[in-house]
PDB file of C-alpha atoms in Angstrom:
ATOM      1  CA  UNK N 994       0.000   0.000   0.000  1.00 75.00           C
ATOM      2  CA  UNK N 995       0.991   3.617  -0.551  1.00 77.00           C
ATOM      3  CA  UNK N 996       2.268   5.594   2.386  1.00 81.00           C
ATOM      4  CA  UNK N 997       5.350   6.271   4.429  1.00 87.00           C
ATOM      5  CA  UNK N 998       7.949   3.525   4.388  1.00 93.00           C
ATOM      6  CA  UNK N 999      11.018   2.919   6.513  1.00 95.00           C
ATOM      7  CA  UNK N1000      14.387   2.327   4.854  1.00 97.00           C
ATOM      8  CA  UNK N1001      14.033  -1.361   5.738  1.00 97.00           C
ATOM      9  CA  UNK N1002      10.589  -1.571   4.102  1.00 96.00           C
ATOM     10  CA  UNK N1003      11.856   0.205   0.982  1.00 97.00           C
ATOM     11  CA  UNK N1004      14.897  -2.101   0.801  1.00 97.00           C
ATOM     12  CA  UNK N1005      12.613  -5.127   0.956  1.00 97.00           C
ATOM     13  CA  UNK N1006      10.456  -3.821  -1.901  1.00 96.00           C
ATOM     14  CA  UNK N1007      13.469  -2.776  -4.006  1.00 97.00           C
ATOM     15  CA  UNK N1008      15.212  -6.134  -3.494  1.00 97.00           C
ATOM     16  CA  UNK N1009      12.013  -8.002  -4.338  1.00 97.00           C
ATOM     17  CA  UNK N1010      11.615  -6.060  -7.600  1.00 96.00           C
ATOM     18  CA  UNK N1011      15.049  -7.084  -8.901  1.00 94.00           C
ATOM     19  CA  UNK N1012      14.997  -4.217 -11.405  1.00 97.00           C
ATOM     20  CA  UNK N1013      16.147  -0.591 -11.159  1.00 96.00           C
ATOM     21  CA  UNK N1014      13.614   1.015  -8.841  1.00 97.00           C
ATOM     22  CA  UNK N1015      12.384   4.609  -8.624  1.00 97.00           C
ATOM     23  CA  UNK N1016      10.457   5.830  -5.579  1.00 96.00           C
ATOM     24  CA  UNK N1017       7.564   8.216  -6.242  1.00 94.00           C
ATOM     25  CA  UNK N1018       5.965  10.526  -3.719  1.00 93.00           C
ATOM     26  CA  UNK N1019       9.063  12.268  -2.398  1.00 95.00           C
ATOM     27  CA  UNK N1020       8.406  15.716  -0.932  1.00 94.00           C
ATOM     28  CA  UNK N1021      11.448  16.268   1.298  1.00 96.00           C
ATOM     29  CA  UNK N1022      15.214  15.893   1.365  1.00 98.00           C
ATOM     30  CA  UNK N1023      14.796  13.382   4.186  1.00 97.00           C
ATOM     31  CA  UNK N1024      12.403  11.269   2.109  1.00 96.00           C
ATOM     32  CA  UNK N1025      14.779  11.385  -0.846  1.00 98.00           C
ATOM     33  CA  UNK N1026      17.688  10.310   1.349  1.00 98.00           C
ATOM     34  CA  UNK N1027      15.688   7.353   2.706  1.00 97.00           C
ATOM     35  CA  UNK N1028      14.861   6.211  -0.829  1.00 97.00           C
ATOM     36  CA  UNK N1029      18.477   6.463  -1.984  1.00 98.00           C
ATOM     37  CA  UNK N1030      19.755   4.757   1.197  1.00 97.00           C
ATOM     38  CA  UNK N1031      17.324   1.920   0.505  1.00 97.00           C
ATOM     39  CA  UNK N1032      18.798   1.423  -2.961  1.00 97.00           C
ATOM     40  CA  UNK N1033      16.449   3.378  -5.197  1.00 98.00           C
ATOM     41  CA  UNK N1034      18.012   4.402  -8.510  1.00 97.00           C
ATOM     42  CA  UNK N1035      16.039   7.619  -8.520  1.00 97.00           C
ATOM     43  CA  UNK N1036      13.169   9.529  -7.008  1.00 98.00           C
ATOM     44  CA  UNK N1037      10.040  11.237  -8.264  1.00 97.00           C
ATOM     45  CA  UNK N1038       9.230  14.461  -6.475  1.00 97.00           C
ATOM     46  CA  UNK N1039       5.455  14.126  -6.426  1.00 94.00           C
ATOM     47  CA  UNK N1040       2.515  15.133  -4.285  1.00 88.00           C
ATOM     48  CA  UNK N1041       0.340  12.617  -6.143  1.00 79.00           C
ATOM     49  CA  UNK N1042      -1.589  15.423  -7.796  1.00 65.00           C
ATOM     50  CA  UNK N1043      -3.159  16.539  -4.550  1.00 57.00           C
ATOM     51  CA  UNK N1044      -5.415  13.496  -4.645  1.00 59.00           C
ATOM     52  CA  UNK N1045      -3.924  12.070  -1.445  1.00 56.00           C
ATOM     53  CA  UNK N1046      -4.127  15.257   0.618  1.00 63.00           C
ATOM     54  CA  UNK N1047      -5.715  18.376  -0.821  1.00 70.00           C
ATOM     55  CA  UNK N1048      -3.413  20.747   1.068  1.00 77.00           C
ATOM     56  CA  UNK N1049      -0.149  19.180  -0.092  1.00 81.00           C
ATOM     57  CA  UNK N1050       2.457  21.723  -1.241  1.00 86.00           C
ATOM     58  CA  UNK N1051       3.240  22.069  -4.930  1.00 90.00           C
ATOM     59  CA  UNK N1052       6.208  20.033  -6.124  1.00 93.00           C
ATOM     60  CA  UNK N1053       7.909  23.220  -7.335  1.00 93.00           C
ATOM     61  CA  UNK N1054       8.085  24.450  -3.733  1.00 94.00           C
ATOM     62  CA  UNK N1055      10.311  21.527  -2.661  1.00 96.00           C
ATOM     63  CA  UNK N1056      12.019  20.593  -5.924  1.00 97.00           C
ATOM     64  CA  UNK N1057      15.027  22.910  -5.745  1.00 97.00           C
ATOM     65  CA  UNK N1058      16.132  21.812  -2.280  1.00 97.00           C
ATOM     66  CA  UNK N1059      15.808  18.131  -3.159  1.00 98.00           C
ATOM     67  CA  UNK N1060      17.464  18.482  -6.578  1.00 98.00           C
ATOM     68  CA  UNK N1061      20.418  20.368  -5.086  1.00 97.00           C
ATOM     69  CA  UNK N1062      21.324  17.255  -3.088  1.00 97.00           C
ATOM     70  CA  UNK N1063      20.334  14.479  -5.490  1.00 97.00           C
ATOM     71  CA  UNK N1064      21.317  15.712  -8.958  1.00 95.00           C
ATOM     72  CA  UNK N1065      21.099  12.994 -11.569  1.00 96.00           C
ATOM     73  CA  UNK N1066      18.365  11.130  -9.701  1.00 97.00           C
ATOM     74  CA  UNK N1067      15.422  13.550  -9.685  1.00 98.00           C
ATOM     75  CA  UNK N1068      12.258  13.377 -11.753  1.00 98.00           C
ATOM     76  CA  UNK N1069       9.357  15.702 -10.983  1.00 97.00           C
ATOM     77  CA  UNK N1070       5.649  15.108 -11.406  1.00 94.00           C
ATOM     78  CA  UNK N1071       2.701  17.340 -10.720  1.00 86.00           C
ATOM     79  CA  UNK N1072       1.296  20.501 -12.185  1.00 87.00           C
ATOM     80  CA  UNK N1073       3.461  20.487 -15.286  1.00 93.00           C
ATOM     81  CA  UNK N1074       1.230  21.435 -18.187  1.00 94.00           C
ATOM     82  CA  UNK N1075       3.291  23.568 -20.600  1.00 97.00           C
ATOM     83  CA  UNK N1076       6.727  23.911 -22.109  1.00 98.00           C
ATOM     84  CA  UNK N1077       7.306  26.845 -19.753  1.00 97.00           C
ATOM     85  CA  UNK N1078       6.530  24.547 -16.812  1.00 97.00           C
ATOM     86  CA  UNK N1079       9.057  22.020 -18.165  1.00 98.00           C
ATOM     87  CA  UNK N1080      11.648  24.808 -18.431  1.00 98.00           C
ATOM     88  CA  UNK N1081      11.020  25.928 -14.845  1.00 97.00           C
ATOM     89  CA  UNK N1082      11.240  22.373 -13.516  1.00 98.00           C
ATOM     90  CA  UNK N1083      14.570  21.844 -15.279  1.00 98.00           C
ATOM     91  CA  UNK N1084      15.804  25.214 -13.997  1.00 98.00           C
ATOM     92  CA  UNK N1085      14.896  24.183 -10.440  1.00 97.00           C
ATOM     93  CA  UNK N1086      17.082  21.110 -10.867  1.00 97.00           C
ATOM     94  CA  UNK N1087      14.878  18.302 -12.147  1.00 98.00           C
ATOM     95  CA  UNK N1088      16.651  15.866 -14.428  1.00 98.00           C
ATOM     96  CA  UNK N1089      13.359  14.951 -16.102  1.00 97.00           C
ATOM     97  CA  UNK N1090       9.644  15.629 -15.829  1.00 97.00           C
ATOM     98  CA  UNK N1091       6.526  13.495 -15.938  1.00 96.00           C
ATOM     99  CA  UNK N1092       3.404  14.816 -17.579  1.00 95.00           C
ATOM    100  CA  UNK N1093       0.562  12.350 -17.217  1.00 90.00           C
ATOM    101  CA  UNK N1094      -2.961  13.668 -16.743  1.00 89.00           C
ATOM    102  CA  UNK N1095      -2.930  16.050 -19.745  1.00 93.00           C
ATOM    103  CA  UNK N1096      -2.014  13.114 -21.977  1.00 94.00           C
ATOM    104  CA  UNK N1097      -5.031  11.175 -20.734  1.00 93.00           C
ATOM    105  CA  UNK N1098      -7.216  14.131 -21.712  1.00 93.00           C
ATOM    106  CA  UNK N1099      -5.592  14.249 -25.151  1.00 95.00           C
ATOM    107  CA  UNK N1100      -6.075  10.515 -25.692  1.00 95.00           C
ATOM    108  CA  UNK N1101      -9.749  10.663 -24.805  1.00 95.00           C
ATOM    109  CA  UNK N1102     -10.253  13.916 -26.676  1.00 93.00           C
ATOM    110  CA  UNK N1103      -8.585  13.072 -29.967  1.00 94.00           C
ATOM    111  CA  UNK N1104      -6.568   9.871 -29.656  1.00 96.00           C
ATOM    112  CA  UNK N1105      -3.156   9.694 -31.265  1.00 96.00           C
ATOM    113  CA  UNK N1106      -3.631  13.041 -33.021  1.00 97.00           C
ATOM    114  CA  UNK N1107      -4.377  14.723 -29.691  1.00 96.00           C
ATOM    115  CA  UNK N1108      -1.221  13.306 -28.146  1.00 97.00           C
ATOM    116  CA  UNK N1109       0.852  14.335 -31.153  1.00 97.00           C
ATOM    117  CA  UNK N1110      -0.559  17.870 -31.061  1.00 97.00           C
ATOM    118  CA  UNK N1111       0.151  18.181 -27.326  1.00 97.00           C
ATOM    119  CA  UNK N1112       3.739  16.951 -27.720  1.00 98.00           C
ATOM    120  CA  UNK N1113       4.295  19.474 -30.506  1.00 98.00           C
ATOM    121  CA  UNK N1114       2.777  22.228 -28.350  1.00 98.00           C
ATOM    122  CA  UNK N1115       5.023  21.344 -25.387  1.00 98.00           C
ATOM    123  CA  UNK N1116       8.082  21.301 -27.623  1.00 98.00           C
ATOM    124  CA  UNK N1117       7.250  24.635 -29.211  1.00 98.00           C
ATOM    125  CA  UNK N1118       6.566  26.273 -25.832  1.00 98.00           C
ATOM    126  CA  UNK N1119       9.834  24.924 -24.429  1.00 98.00           C
ATOM    127  CA  UNK N1120      11.724  26.083 -27.527  1.00 98.00           C
ATOM    128  CA  UNK N1121      10.158  29.553 -27.297  1.00 98.00           C
ATOM    129  CA  UNK N1122      11.032  29.838 -23.604  1.00 98.00           C
ATOM    130  CA  UNK N1123      14.607  28.810 -24.312  1.00 98.00           C
ATOM    131  CA  UNK N1124      14.867  31.365 -27.099  1.00 97.00           C
ATOM    132  CA  UNK N1125      13.447  34.155 -24.907  1.00 96.00           C
ATOM    133  CA  UNK N1126      15.908  33.348 -22.108  1.00 96.00           C
ATOM    134  CA  UNK N1127      18.957  33.010 -24.358  1.00 96.00           C
ATOM    135  CA  UNK N1128      19.365  29.280 -23.736  1.00 97.00           C
ATOM    136  CA  UNK N1129      20.441  27.142 -26.681  1.00 96.00           C
ATOM    137  CA  UNK N1130      20.401  23.665 -25.098  1.00 97.00           C
ATOM    138  CA  UNK N1131      18.591  21.841 -22.316  1.00 96.00           C
ATOM    139  CA  UNK N1132      21.889  21.476 -20.436  1.00 95.00           C
ATOM    140  CA  UNK N1133      22.191  25.261 -20.248  1.00 97.00           C
ATOM    141  CA  UNK N1134      18.910  25.698 -18.376  1.00 97.00           C
ATOM    142  CA  UNK N1135      19.670  26.752 -14.815  1.00 96.00           C
ATOM    143  CA  UNK N1136      18.339  28.673 -11.821  1.00 95.00           C
ATOM    144  CA  UNK N1137      19.761  31.894 -13.204  1.00 95.00           C
ATOM    145  CA  UNK N1138      17.180  31.655 -16.004  1.00 94.00           C
ATOM    146  CA  UNK N1139      14.298  31.983 -13.544  1.00 93.00           C
ATOM    147  CA  UNK N1140      15.866  33.913 -10.637  1.00 85.00           C
ATOM    148  CA  UNK N1141      16.966  37.489 -11.178  1.00 63.00           C
TER     149      UNK N1141
END
């Protein structure tokens, strides 16, 4: 079941899986450290879309602190809907982003064409944001692009 796990519980799950394991639902440096100590290959900073607890903070509010300590292992999920959001998440230190719910809407709304259109929109928005901030590659995106 979902919920808080001890390092020992996480180790048991990770060892049972016998595949590279990523822990989702991380919202603190301490939670990230537990996951890594248990053998997780990475973490997903996620508040589960607010469906678990309505008052849960946004992932963007905790992402930077977590990413500063776990670079190379951080994926973020939650509230990312545009190319600008992707840019901001990368600038805050995420190594990758997950966009899920909008794709479900696109699939139900217009199937494969809806998904294709959304991917193109995300790419164009990200490209435009990069151009407007003077960034020419994803690797160049940093905090300085969002903090002045």
